[in-house]
CSV table of C-alpha atoms in Angstrom, one decimal:
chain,number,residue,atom,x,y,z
V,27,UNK,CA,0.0,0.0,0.0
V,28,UNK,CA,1.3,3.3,-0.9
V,29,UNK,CA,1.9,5.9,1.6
V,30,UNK,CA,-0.1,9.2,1.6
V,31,UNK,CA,1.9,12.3,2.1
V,32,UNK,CA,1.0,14.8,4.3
V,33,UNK,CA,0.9,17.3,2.1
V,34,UNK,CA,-1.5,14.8,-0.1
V,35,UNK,CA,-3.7,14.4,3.4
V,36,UNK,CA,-4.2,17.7,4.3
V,37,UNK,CA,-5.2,18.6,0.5
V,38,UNK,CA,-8.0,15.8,0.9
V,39,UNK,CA,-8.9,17.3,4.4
V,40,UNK,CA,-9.6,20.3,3.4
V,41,UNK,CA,-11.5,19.5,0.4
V,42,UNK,CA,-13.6,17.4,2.6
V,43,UNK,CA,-14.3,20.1,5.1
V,44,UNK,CA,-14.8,23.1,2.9
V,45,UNK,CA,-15.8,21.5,-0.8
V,46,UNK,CA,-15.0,23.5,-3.7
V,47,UNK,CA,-14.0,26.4,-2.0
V,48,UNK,CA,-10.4,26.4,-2.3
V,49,UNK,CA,-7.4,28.0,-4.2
V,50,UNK,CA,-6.4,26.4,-7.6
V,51,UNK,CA,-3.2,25.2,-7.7
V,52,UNK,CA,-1.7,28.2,-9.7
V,53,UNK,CA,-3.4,30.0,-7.0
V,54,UNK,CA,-6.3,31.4,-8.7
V,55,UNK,CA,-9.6,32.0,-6.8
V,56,UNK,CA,-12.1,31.0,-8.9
V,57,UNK,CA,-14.9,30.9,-6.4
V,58,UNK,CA,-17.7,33.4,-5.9
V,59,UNK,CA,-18.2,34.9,-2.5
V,60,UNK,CA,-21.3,33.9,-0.7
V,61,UNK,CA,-23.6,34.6,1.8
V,62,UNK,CA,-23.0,33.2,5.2
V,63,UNK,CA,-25.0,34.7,7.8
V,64,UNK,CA,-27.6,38.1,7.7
V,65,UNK,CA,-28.6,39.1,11.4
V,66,UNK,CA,-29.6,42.1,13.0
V,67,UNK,CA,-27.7,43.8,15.3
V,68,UNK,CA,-29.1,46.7,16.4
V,69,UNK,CA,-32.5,48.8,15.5
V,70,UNK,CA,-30.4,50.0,12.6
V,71,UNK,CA,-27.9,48.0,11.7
V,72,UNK,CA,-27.6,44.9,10.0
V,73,UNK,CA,-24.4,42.5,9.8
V,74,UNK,CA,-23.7,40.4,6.4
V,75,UNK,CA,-21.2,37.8,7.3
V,76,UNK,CA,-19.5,36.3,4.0
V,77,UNK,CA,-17.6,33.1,3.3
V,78,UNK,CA,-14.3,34.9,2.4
V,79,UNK,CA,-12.5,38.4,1.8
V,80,UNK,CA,-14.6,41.1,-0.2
V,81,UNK,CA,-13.2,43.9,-2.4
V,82,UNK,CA,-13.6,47.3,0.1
V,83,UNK,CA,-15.2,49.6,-3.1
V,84,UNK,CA,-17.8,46.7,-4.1
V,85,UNK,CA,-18.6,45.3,-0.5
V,86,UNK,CA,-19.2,49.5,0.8
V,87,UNK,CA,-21.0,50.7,-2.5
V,88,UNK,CA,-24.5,50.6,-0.6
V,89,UNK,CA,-26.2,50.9,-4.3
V,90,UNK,CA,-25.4,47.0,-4.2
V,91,UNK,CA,-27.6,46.3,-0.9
V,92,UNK,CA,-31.5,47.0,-0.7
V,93,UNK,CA,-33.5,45.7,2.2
V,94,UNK,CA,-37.4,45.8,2.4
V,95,UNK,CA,-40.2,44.3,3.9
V,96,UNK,CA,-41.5,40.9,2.1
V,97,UNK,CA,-45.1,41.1,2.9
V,98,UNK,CA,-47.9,43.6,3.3
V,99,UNK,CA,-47.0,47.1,3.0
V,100,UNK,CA,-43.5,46.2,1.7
V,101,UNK,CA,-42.1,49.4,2.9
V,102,UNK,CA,-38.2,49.6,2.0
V,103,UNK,CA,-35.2,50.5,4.5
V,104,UNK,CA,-33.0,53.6,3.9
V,105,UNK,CA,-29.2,52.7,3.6
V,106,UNK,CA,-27.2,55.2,4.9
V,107,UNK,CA,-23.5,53.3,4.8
V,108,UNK,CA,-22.0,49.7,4.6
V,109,UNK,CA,-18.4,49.4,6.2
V,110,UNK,CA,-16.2,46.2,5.3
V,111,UNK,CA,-14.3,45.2,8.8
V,112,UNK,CA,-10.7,44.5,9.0
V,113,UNK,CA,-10.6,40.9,8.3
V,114,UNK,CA,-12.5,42.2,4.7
V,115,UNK,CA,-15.4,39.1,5.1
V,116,UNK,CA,-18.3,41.3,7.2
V,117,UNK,CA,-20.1,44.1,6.0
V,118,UNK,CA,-22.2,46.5,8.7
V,119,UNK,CA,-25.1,48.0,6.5
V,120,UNK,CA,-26.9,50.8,8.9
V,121,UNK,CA,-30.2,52.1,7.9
V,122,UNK,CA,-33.1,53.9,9.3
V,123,UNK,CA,-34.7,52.1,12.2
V,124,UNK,CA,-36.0,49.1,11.8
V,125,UNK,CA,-39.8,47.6,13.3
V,126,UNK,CA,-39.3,45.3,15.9
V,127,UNK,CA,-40.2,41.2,15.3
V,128,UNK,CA,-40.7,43.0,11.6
V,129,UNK,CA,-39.2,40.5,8.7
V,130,UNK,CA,-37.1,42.0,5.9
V,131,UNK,CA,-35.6,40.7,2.6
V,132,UNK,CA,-31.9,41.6,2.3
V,133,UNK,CA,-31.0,41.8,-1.5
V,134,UNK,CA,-27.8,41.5,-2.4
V,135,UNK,CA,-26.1,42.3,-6.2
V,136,UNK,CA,-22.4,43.5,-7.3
V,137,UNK,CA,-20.5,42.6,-4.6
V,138,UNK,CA,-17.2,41.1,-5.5
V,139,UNK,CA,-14.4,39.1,-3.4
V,140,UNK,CA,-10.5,40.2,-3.6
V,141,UNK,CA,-9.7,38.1,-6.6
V,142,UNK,CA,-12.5,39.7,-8.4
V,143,UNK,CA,-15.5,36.7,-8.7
V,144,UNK,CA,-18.7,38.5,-8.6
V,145,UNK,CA,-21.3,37.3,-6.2
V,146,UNK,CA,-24.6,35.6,-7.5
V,147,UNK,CA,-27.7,38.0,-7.1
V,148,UNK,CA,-29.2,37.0,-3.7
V,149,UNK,CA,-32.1,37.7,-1.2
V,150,UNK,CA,-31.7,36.8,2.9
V,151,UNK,CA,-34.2,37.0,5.1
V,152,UNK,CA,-33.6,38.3,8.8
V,153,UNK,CA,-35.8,39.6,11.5
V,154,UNK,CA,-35.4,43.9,12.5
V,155,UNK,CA,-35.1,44.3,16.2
């Protein structure tokens, strides 16, 4: 039986943990950023969490976030600012204040990881506070 080297096992690890979303081998990203987690964190501020680093002018150009409400009135959230933090892979959207227990659609379009892959046009749900 051959022997596996390590470098060979960690390679298989981490495709087995994380799937697809690696490096190539010439060290091209050729994976999209996606969504991880949407979550209110304050009556006016919303946090996007994302699977890996964003490009700072894409992930803070707040024409590439909308937010309104799903059902009834459908009224829409003013977005005053998105800020990328330091490790580049959340984005703080604030807004106007948002109804408590209230359910909003996040749409998301535009936004584009370091090694320039464009995200797929999505929509999270998330629950105002």
């Amino acid at each position: 039986m051959k022997r596996i080297s390590l470098l060979s096992m960690c390679f298989l690890i981490t495709v087995f943990l994380f799937g697809a979303n690696y490096v190539h081998a010439n060290g091209d990203d050729q994976v999209k950023p996606e969504v991880v987690k949407v979550i209110a964190v304050g009556d006016n501020m919303v946090e996007i969490t994302f699977n890996e680093e964003l490009d700072e002018t894409t992930a803070e150009d707040i024409s590439n976030y909308s937010i309104e409400q799903p059902y009834g009135a459908k009224l829409k959230l003013d977005i005053y600012s998105a800020e990328l933090n330091d490790a580049k892979n959340k984005v703080i959207i604030t807004t106007n204040e948002q109804n408590n227990y209230s359910v909003y659609m996040l749409s998301i379009s535009n936004v584009v990881d370091v090694a320039g892959n464009v995200i797929d046009n999505c929509q999270f749900a998330f629950v105002g506070m």
